[in-house]
Coordinates of C-alpha atoms and ligand atoms in Angstrom, one line a residue:
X1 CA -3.2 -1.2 -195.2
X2 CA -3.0 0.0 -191.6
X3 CA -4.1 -2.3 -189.1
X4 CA -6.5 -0.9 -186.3
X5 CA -7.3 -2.8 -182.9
X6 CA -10.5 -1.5 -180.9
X7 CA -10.5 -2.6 -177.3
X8 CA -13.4 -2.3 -175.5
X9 CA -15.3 -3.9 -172.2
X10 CA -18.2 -4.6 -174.5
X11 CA -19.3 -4.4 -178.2
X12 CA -22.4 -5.9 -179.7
X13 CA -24.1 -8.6 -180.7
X14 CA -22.0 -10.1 -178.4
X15 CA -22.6 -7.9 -175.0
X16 CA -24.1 -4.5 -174.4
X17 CA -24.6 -2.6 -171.4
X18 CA -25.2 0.9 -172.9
X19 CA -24.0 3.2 -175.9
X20 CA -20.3 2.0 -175.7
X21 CA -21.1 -1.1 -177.3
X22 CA -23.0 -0.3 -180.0
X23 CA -20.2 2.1 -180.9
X24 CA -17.3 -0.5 -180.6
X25 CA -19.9 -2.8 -182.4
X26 CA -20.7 -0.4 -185.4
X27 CA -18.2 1.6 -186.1
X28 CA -15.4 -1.0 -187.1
X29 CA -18.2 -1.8 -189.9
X30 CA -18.1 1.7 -191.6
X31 CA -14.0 2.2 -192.7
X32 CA -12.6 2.1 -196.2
X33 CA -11.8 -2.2 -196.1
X34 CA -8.7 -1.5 -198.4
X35 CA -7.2 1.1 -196.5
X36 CA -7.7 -0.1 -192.8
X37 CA -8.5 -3.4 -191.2
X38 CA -10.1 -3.0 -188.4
X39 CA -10.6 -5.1 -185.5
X40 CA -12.1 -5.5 -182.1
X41 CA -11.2 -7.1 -178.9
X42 CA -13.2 -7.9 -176.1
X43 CA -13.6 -9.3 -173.0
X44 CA -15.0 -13.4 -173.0
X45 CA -17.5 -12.9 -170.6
X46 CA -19.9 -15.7 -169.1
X47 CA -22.8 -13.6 -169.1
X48 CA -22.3 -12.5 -173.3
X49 CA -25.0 -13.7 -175.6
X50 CA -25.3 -17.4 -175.1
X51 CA -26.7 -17.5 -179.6
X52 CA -23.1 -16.5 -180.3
X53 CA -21.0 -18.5 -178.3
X54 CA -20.7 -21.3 -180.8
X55 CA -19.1 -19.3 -183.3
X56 CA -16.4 -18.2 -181.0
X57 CA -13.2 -20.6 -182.4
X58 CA -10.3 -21.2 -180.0
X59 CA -6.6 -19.4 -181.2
X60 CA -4.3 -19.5 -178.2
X61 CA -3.2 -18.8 -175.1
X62 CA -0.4 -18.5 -173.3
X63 CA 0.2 -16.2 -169.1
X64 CA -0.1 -12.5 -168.3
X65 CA 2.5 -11.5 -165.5
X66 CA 0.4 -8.9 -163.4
X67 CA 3.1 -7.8 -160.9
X68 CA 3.9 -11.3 -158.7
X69 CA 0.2 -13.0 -159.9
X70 CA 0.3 -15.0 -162.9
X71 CA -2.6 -15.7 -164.7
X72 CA -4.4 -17.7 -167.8
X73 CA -5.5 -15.7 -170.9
X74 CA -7.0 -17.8 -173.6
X75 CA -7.9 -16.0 -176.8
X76 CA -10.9 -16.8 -178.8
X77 CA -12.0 -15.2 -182.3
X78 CA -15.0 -15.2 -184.5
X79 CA -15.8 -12.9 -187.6
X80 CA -19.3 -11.1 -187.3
X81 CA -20.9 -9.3 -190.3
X82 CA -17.6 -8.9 -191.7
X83 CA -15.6 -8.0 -188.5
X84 CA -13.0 -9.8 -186.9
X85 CA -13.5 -10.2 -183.2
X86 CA -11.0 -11.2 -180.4
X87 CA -12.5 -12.8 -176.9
X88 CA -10.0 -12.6 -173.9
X89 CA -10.7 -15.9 -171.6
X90 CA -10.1 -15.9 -168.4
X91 CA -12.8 -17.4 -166.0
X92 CA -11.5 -16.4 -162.5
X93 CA -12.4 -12.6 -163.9
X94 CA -15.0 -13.3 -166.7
X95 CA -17.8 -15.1 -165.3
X96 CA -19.6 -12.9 -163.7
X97 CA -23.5 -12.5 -164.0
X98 CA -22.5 -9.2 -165.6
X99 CA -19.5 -7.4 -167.2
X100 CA -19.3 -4.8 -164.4
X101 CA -19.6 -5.4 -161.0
X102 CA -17.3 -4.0 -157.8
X103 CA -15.2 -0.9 -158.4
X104 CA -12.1 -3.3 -156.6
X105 CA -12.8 -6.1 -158.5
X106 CA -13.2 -4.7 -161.6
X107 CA -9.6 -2.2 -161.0
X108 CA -7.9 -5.8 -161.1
X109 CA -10.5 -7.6 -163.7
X110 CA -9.6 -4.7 -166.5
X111 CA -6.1 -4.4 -165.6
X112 CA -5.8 -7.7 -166.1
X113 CA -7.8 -6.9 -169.9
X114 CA -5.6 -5.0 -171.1
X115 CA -2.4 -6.0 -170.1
X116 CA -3.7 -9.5 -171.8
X117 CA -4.4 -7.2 -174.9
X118 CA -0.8 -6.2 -175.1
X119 CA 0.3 -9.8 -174.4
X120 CA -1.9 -11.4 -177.0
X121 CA -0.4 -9.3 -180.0
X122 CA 2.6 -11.7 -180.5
X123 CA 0.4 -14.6 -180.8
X124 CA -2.6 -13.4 -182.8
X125 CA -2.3 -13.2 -186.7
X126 CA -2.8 -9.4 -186.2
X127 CA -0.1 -6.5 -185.7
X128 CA -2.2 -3.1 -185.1
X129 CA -0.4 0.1 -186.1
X130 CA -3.1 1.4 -183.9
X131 CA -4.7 0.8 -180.8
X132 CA -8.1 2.5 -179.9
X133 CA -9.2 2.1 -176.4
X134 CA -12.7 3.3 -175.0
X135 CA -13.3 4.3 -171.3
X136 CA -11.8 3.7 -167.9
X137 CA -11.6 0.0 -168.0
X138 CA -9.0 -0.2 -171.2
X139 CA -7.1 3.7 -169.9
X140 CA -4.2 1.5 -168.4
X141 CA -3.2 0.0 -171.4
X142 CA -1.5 3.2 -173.4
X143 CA 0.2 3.2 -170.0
X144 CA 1.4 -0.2 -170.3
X145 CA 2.4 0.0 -173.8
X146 CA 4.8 3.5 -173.0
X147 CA 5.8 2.1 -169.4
X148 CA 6.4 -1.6 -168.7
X149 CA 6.6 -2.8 -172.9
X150 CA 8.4 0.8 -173.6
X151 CA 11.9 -0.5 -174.6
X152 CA 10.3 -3.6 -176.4
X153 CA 11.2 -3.4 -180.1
X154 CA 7.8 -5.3 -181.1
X155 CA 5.5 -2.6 -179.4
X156 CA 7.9 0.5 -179.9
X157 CA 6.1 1.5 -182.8
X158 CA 2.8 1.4 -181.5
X159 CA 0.1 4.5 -181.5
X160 CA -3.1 5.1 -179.1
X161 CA -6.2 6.6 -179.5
X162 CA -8.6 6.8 -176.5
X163 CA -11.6 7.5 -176.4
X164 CA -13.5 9.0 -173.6
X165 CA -17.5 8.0 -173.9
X166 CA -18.2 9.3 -170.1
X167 CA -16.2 10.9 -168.0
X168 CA -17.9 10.3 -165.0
X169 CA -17.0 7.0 -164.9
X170 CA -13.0 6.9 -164.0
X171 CA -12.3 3.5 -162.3
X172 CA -10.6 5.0 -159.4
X173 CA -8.8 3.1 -156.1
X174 CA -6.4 3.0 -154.0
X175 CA -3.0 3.8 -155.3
X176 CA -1.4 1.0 -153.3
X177 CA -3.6 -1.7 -154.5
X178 CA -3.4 -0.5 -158.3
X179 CA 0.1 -0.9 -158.0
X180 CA 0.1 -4.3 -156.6
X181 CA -2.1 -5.4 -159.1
X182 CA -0.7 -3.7 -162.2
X183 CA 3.3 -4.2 -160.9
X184 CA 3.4 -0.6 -162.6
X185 CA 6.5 2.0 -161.8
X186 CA 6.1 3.5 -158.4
X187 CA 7.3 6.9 -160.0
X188 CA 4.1 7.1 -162.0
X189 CA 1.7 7.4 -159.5
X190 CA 2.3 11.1 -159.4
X191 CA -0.2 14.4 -159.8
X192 CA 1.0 14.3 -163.7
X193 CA 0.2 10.8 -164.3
X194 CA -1.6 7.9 -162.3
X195 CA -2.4 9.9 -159.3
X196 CA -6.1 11.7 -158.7
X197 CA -6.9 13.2 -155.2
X198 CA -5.0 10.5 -153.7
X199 CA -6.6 7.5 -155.6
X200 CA -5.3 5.9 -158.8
X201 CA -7.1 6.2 -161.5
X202 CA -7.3 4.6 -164.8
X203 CA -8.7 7.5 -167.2
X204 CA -6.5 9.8 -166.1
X205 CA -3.8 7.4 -166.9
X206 CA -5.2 6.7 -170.5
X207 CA -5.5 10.9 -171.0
X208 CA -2.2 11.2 -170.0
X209 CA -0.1 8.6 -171.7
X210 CA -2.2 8.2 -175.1
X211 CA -1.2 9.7 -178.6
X212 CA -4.4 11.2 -179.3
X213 CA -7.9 11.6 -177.3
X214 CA -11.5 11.8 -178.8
X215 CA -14.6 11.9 -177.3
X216 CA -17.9 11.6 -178.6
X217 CA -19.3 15.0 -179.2
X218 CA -18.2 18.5 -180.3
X219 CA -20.1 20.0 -177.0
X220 CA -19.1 17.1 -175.0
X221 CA -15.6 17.7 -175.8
X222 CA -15.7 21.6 -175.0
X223 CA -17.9 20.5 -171.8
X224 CA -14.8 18.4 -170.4
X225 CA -12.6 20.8 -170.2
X226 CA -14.5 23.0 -167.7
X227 CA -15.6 22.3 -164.2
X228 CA -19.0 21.8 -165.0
X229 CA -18.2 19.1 -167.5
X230 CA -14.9 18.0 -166.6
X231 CA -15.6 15.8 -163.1
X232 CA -12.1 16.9 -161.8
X233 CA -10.1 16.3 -164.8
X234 CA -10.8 19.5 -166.8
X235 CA -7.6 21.3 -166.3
X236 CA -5.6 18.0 -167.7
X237 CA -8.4 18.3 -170.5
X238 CA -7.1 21.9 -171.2
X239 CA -3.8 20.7 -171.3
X240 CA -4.2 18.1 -173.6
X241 CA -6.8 20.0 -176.0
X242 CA -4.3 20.0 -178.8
X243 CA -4.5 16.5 -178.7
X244 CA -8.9 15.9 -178.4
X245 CA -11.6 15.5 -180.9
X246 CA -14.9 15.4 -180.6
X247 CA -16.3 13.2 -183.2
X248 CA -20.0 12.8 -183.0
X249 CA -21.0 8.5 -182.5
X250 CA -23.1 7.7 -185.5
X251 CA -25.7 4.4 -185.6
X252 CA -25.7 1.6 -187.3
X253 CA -28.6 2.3 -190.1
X254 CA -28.6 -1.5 -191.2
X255 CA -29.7 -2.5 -187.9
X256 CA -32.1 0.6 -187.1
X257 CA -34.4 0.8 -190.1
X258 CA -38.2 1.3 -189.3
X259 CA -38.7 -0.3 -193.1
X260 CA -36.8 -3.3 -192.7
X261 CA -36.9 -3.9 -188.8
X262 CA -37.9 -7.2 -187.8
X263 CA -38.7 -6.7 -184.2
X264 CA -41.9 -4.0 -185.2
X265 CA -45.3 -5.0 -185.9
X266 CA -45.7 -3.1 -189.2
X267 CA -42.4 -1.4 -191.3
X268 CA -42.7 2.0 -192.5
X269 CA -41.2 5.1 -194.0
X270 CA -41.8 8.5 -193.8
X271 CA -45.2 10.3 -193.8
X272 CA -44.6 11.7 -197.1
X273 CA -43.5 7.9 -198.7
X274 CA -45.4 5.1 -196.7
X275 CA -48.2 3.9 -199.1
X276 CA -49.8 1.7 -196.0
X277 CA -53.2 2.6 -195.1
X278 CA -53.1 3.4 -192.0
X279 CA -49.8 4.8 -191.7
X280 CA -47.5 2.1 -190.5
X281 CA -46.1 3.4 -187.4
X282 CA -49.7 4.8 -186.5
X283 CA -50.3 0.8 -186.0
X284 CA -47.2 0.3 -184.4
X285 CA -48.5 2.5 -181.8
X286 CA -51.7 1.3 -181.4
X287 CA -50.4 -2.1 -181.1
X288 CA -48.2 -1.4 -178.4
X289 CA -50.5 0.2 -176.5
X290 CA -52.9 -2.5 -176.7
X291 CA -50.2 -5.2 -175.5
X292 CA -49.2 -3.2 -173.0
X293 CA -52.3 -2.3 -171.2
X294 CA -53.1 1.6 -172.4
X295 CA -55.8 3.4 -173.5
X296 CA -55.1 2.9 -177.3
X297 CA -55.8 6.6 -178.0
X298 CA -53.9 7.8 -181.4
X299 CA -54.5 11.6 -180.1
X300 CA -52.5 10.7 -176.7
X301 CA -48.9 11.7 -177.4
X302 CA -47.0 8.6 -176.1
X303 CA -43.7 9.3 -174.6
X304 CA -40.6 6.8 -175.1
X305 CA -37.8 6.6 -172.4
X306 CA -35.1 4.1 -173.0
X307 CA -32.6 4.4 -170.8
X308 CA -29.8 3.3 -168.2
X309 CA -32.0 4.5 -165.0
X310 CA -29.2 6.7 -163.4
X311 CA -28.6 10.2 -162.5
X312 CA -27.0 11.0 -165.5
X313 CA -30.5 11.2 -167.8
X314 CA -32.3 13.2 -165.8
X315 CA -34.7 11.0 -164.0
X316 CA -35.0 13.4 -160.3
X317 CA -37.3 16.2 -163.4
X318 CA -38.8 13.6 -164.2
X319 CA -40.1 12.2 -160.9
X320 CA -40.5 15.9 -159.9
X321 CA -43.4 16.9 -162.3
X322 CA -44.7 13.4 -163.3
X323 CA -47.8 13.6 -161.4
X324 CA -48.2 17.4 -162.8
X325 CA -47.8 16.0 -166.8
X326 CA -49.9 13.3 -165.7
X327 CA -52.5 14.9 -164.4
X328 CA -52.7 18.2 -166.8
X329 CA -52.6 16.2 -170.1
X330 CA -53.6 13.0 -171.3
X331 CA -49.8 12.4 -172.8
X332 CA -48.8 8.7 -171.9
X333 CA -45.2 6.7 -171.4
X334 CA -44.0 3.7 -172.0
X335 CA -40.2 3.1 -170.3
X336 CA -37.9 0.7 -170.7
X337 CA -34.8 0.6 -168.4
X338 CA -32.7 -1.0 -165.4
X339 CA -30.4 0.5 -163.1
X340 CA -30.5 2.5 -159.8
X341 CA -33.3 0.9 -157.4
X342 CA -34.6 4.7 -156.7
X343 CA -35.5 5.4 -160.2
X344 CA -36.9 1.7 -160.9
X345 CA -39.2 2.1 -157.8
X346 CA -40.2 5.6 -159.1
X347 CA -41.4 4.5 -162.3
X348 CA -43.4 1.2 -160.6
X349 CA -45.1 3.6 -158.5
X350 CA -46.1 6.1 -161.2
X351 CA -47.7 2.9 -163.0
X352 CA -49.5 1.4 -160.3
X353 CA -50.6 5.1 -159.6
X354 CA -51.7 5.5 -163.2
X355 CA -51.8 2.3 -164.8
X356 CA -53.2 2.7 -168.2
X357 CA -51.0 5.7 -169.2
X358 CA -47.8 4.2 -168.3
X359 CA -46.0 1.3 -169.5
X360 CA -43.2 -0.1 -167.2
X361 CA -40.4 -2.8 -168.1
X362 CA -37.6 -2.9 -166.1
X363 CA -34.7 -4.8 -167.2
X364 CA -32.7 -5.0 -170.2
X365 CA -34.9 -6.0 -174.0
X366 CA -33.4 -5.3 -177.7
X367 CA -37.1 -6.3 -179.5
X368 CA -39.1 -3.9 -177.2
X369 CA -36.0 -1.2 -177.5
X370 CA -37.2 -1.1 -181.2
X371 CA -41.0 -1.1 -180.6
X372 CA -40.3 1.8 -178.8
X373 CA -38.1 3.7 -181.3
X374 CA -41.0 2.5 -183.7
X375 CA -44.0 3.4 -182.1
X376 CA -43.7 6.5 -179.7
X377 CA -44.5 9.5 -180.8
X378 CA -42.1 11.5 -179.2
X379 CA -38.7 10.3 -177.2
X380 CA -37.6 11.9 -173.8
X381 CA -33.9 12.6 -172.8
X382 CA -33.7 15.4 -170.0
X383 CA -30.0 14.1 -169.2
X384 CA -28.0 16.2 -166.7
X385 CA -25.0 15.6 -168.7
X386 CA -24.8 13.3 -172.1
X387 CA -21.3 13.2 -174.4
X388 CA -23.2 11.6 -176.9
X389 CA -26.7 10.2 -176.8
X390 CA -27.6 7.3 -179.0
X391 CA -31.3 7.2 -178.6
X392 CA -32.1 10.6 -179.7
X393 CA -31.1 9.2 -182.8
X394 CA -32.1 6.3 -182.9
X395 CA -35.7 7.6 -182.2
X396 CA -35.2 10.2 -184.8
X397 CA -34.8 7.5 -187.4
X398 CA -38.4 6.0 -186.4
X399 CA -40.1 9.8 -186.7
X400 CA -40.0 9.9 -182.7
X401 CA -39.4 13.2 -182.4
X402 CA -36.6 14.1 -179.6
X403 CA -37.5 16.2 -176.2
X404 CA -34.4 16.7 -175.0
X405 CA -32.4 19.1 -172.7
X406 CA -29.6 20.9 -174.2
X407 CA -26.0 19.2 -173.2
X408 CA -23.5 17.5 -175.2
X409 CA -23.9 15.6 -177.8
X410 CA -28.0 16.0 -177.2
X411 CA -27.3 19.7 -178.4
X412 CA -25.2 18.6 -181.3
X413 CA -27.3 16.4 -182.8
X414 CA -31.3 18.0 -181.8
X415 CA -32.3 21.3 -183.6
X416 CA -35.0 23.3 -181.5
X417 CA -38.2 23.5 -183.5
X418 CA -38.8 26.7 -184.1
X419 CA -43.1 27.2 -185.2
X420 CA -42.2 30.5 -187.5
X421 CA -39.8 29.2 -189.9
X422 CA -41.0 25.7 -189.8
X423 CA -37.5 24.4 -188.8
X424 CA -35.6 21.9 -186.1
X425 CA -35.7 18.2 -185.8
X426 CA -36.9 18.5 -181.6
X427 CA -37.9 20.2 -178.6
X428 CA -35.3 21.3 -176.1
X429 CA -34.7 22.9 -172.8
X430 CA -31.3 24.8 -171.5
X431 CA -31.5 24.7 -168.0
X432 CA -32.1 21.6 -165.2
X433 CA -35.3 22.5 -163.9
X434 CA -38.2 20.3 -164.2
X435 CA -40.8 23.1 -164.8
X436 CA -38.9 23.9 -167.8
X437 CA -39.0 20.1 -169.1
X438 CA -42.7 20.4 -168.2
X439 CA -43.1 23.3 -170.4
X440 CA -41.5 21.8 -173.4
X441 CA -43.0 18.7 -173.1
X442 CA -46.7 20.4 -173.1
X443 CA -45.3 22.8 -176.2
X444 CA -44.7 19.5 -178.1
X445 CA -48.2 18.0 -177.3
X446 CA -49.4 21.1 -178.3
X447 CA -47.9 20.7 -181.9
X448 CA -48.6 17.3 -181.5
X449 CA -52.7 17.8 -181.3
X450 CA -53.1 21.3 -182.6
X451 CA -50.3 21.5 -185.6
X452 CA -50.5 17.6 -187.4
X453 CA -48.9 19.4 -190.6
X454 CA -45.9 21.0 -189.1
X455 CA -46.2 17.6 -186.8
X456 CA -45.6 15.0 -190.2
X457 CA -42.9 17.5 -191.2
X458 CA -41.0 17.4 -188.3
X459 CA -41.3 13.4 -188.9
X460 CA -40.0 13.7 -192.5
X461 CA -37.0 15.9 -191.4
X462 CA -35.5 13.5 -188.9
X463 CA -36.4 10.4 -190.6
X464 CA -34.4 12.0 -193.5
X465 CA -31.5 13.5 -191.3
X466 CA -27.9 11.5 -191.7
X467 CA -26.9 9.9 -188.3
X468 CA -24.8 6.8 -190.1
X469 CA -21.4 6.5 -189.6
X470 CA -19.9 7.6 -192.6
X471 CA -19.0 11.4 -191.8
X472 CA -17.3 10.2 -188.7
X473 CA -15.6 7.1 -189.7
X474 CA -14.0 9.6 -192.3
X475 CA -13.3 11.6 -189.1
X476 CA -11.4 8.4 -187.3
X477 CA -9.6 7.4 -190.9
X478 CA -8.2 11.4 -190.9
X479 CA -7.1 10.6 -187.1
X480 CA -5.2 7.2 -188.1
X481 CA -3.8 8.5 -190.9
X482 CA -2.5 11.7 -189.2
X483 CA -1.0 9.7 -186.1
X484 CA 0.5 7.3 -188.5
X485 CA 2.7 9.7 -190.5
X486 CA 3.8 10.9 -187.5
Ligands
ADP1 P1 -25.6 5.3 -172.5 O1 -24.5 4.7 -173.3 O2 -25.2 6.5 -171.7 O3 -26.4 4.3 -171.8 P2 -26.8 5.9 -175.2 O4 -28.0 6.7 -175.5 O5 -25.5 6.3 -175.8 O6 -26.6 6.0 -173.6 O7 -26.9 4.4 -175.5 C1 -27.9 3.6 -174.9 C2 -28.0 2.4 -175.7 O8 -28.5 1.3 -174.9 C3 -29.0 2.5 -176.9 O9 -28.7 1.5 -177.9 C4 -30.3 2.0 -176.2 O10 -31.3 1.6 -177.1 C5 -29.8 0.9 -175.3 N1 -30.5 0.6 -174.1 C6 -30.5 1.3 -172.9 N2 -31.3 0.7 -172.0 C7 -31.8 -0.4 -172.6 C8 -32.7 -1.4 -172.1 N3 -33.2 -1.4 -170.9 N4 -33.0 -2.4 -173.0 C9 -32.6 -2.3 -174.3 N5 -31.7 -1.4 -174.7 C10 -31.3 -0.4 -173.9
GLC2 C1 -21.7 6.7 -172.9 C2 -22.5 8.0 -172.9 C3 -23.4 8.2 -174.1 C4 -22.7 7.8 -175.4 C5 -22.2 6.4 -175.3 C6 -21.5 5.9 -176.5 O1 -22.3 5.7 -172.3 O2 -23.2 8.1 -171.7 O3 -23.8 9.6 -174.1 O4 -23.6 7.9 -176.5 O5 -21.3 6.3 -174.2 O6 -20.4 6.8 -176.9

């Protein structure tokens, strides 16, 4: 049996933010139980779902020594839909109204994380052969585990994975301040190591000083090692290639299941199996439009977007040619998102401008996630950049049929429709330029009004198409297996 730990700032149920946690969440759930036990660790945050804190069972504490601080880390566990769960406690960093908040609070707060990780090991009924850590916040602790636990017999042995889900995000600061906080060797903080333009920073540390690295995507992981893709780091991407993946993020089919989902009006299959009459997701959408004050119109094509409203999916297209689409169609939106004030704004404008074709909720909702998946007809991702993308596939499951823009792991997983051989799974563009969205998103209504049959086909193919985990949790078992018979 080898023993895998997954740390991670968030997995669900028991706190999402965006894609990371439904992968640390979903993942653990799809390994081969008698080869690999495999386990999660997270943060104990105040703001987590308040259902699930009851199950959470205190296991121990004891202090983590971060350079001349001191400080409490309880450790809490719970088993969730089969998986055993670790909760770090610490209040003085944990209770925030949200996991992430200052870049120079959070430099110490997941410092802190995963030096307790390390610490914990001795005391928890669990010795991984592997540890698997996901993003900036957990990149310090394969530099930990080499540098300050390096000569300690009980960690010696020890592997890391990491696993880069965005490289944009880097958790960078001030080299002087990292090292206070962390109590790490001054000789790290070098060009090789710690050190980026002057700054510490905490991916670069997990790059350098884990065993292997994977990132979500095939493209994405080709994309990081240029200049385009690479946000500073690709020529210690190039360095390191022997040593990346790119091992496409699968979703959790239990949960996203238009026959079985609770949070939809009416379940359904595809086209070509529902026996309702009217097809169910045809009264999904009209329900949803209904509720949510549009024009409930089957022949509108309604457009899903849900989303982290930041630069990074493409919103500037969107607010560039909204009032074109809006005004040269009758296609309508519904979006679902929170983030960067700009964007929020935009969309609250474009409703109040055209109220009954647009559908606004800002803020953070599982149940209407799902009506969305359930009851657009088509799903719009235009991201500027995207190492994986999990609602491409998610609306893919639900017959929402992808517009997307061709970039990581958007490319690898959205085949262009192509009208002559009666092919692809989506619409996509190559370049970032709004007229081009435009044009792809009119070619879709087009097939949308003029070509139901090819349409319902479309639907069939992606609601058939295999985005579950298996493929790549075989993927992550080969990586294990060949970093443990090392
Ligand atoms: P990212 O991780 O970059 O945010 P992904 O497409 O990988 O993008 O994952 C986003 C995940 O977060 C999906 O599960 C999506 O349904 C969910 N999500 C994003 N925004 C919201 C929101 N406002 N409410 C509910 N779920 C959301
Ligand atoms: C990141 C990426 C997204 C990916 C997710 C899960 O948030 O932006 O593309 O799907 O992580 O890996």
């Amino acid at each position: 049996m080898k023993n895998i730990l997954i740390v991670s700032s968030e997995a669900i149920p028991y706190i999402k933010t965006g894609g990371l946690a439904d992968v640390a969440g979903s993942l653990p759930k799809y390994f081969d139980k008698e080869k690999y036990d495999v386990r999660v660790i997270i943060p104990k945050y105040k703001c987590m779902d308040e259902k699930l804190v009851p199950q959470l069972k205190f296991a121990c504490h004891f202090y983590v020594n971060l350079n001349w601080r001191k400080q409490y880390a309880g450790i809490f566990k719970a088993v969730n839909d089969g998986i055993t769960y670790y909760f770090v406690d610490n209040e003085f960093y944990f209770a925030g109204d949200k996991p992430y908040n200052n870049i120079y609070e959070d430099v110490e707060k997941f410092a802190y994380f995963s030096k307790a990780v390390l610490e914990s090991l001795p005391y928890i009924d669990f010795e991984p052969d592997i540890i698997h850590c996901n993003d900036w916040e957990t990149g310090l602790l394969p530099v930990f585990l080499k540098t300050t636990y390096g000569s300690d017999t009980f960690y010696s042995n020890i592997k890391t994975v990491f696993s880069i889900h965005n490289m944009r995000f880097q958790g960078r600061w001030k080299m002087r301040e990292v090292a206070d906080i962390t109590g790490l060797p001054e000789h790290i903080f070098n060009s090789n190591e710690l050190e980026f333009y002057g700054e510490a920073n905490y991916l670069k540390g997990g790059i350098v000083y884990a065993d292997e690295i994977t990132t979500v995507s095939p493209s994405y992981a080709e994309e990081i090692t240029t200049p385009e893709g690479g946000e500073g780091l690709d020529g210690l991407m190039l360095e390191r290639r022997k040593h990346l993946s790119g091992i496409l993020n699968g979703i959790d089919y239990s949960v996203y299941n238009p026959a079985k989902d609770k949070y939809i009006s009416c379940n359904f299959m595809s086209p070509d199996k529902d026996t309702n009459k009217p097809y169910g997701k045809e009264v999904d959408k009209r329900e949803f439009q209904e509720k949510n004050g549009q024009k409930a119109d089957k022949n509108a094509m309604l457009i899903g977007i849900v989303s982290r409203l930041t630069d990074q999916k493409g919103f500037d297209l969107i607010a560039y040619v909204m009032d074109e689409i809006l005004e040269t169609t009758d296609i309508q939106f519904c979006i679902l998102g929170t983030g960067e004030n700009q964007y929020e704004g935009m969309f609250h404008y474009f409703q109040s401008k055209y109220p009954d074709r647009l559908s606004v909720y800002i803020g953070y909702s599982e149940e209407r996630a799902h009506q969305i998946y359930a009851s657009c007809d088509a799903f719009l991702m235009p991201s500027l950049f995207e190492p994986c993308g999990l609602g491409q596939m998610m609306a893919m499951r639900y017959g929402t049929i992808p517009i997307v823009r061709e970039t990581g792991g958007l490319k690898d997983t959205v085949e262009a429709y192509n009208e002559y051989e009666n092919t692809g799974t989506g619409f996509s563009f190559t370049d970032y330029n709004a007229h081009d969205m435009l044009h792809v998103i009119k070619y879709a209504e087009s097939v949308f009004k003029n070509n139901k049959k090819a349409w319902n086909e479309m639907m069939v193919r992606d609601m058939n198409k295999d985005f579950s985990w298996d493929a790549s949790a075989r993927r992550y078992e080969a990586l294990y297996d060949r970093l443990t018979e090392k």
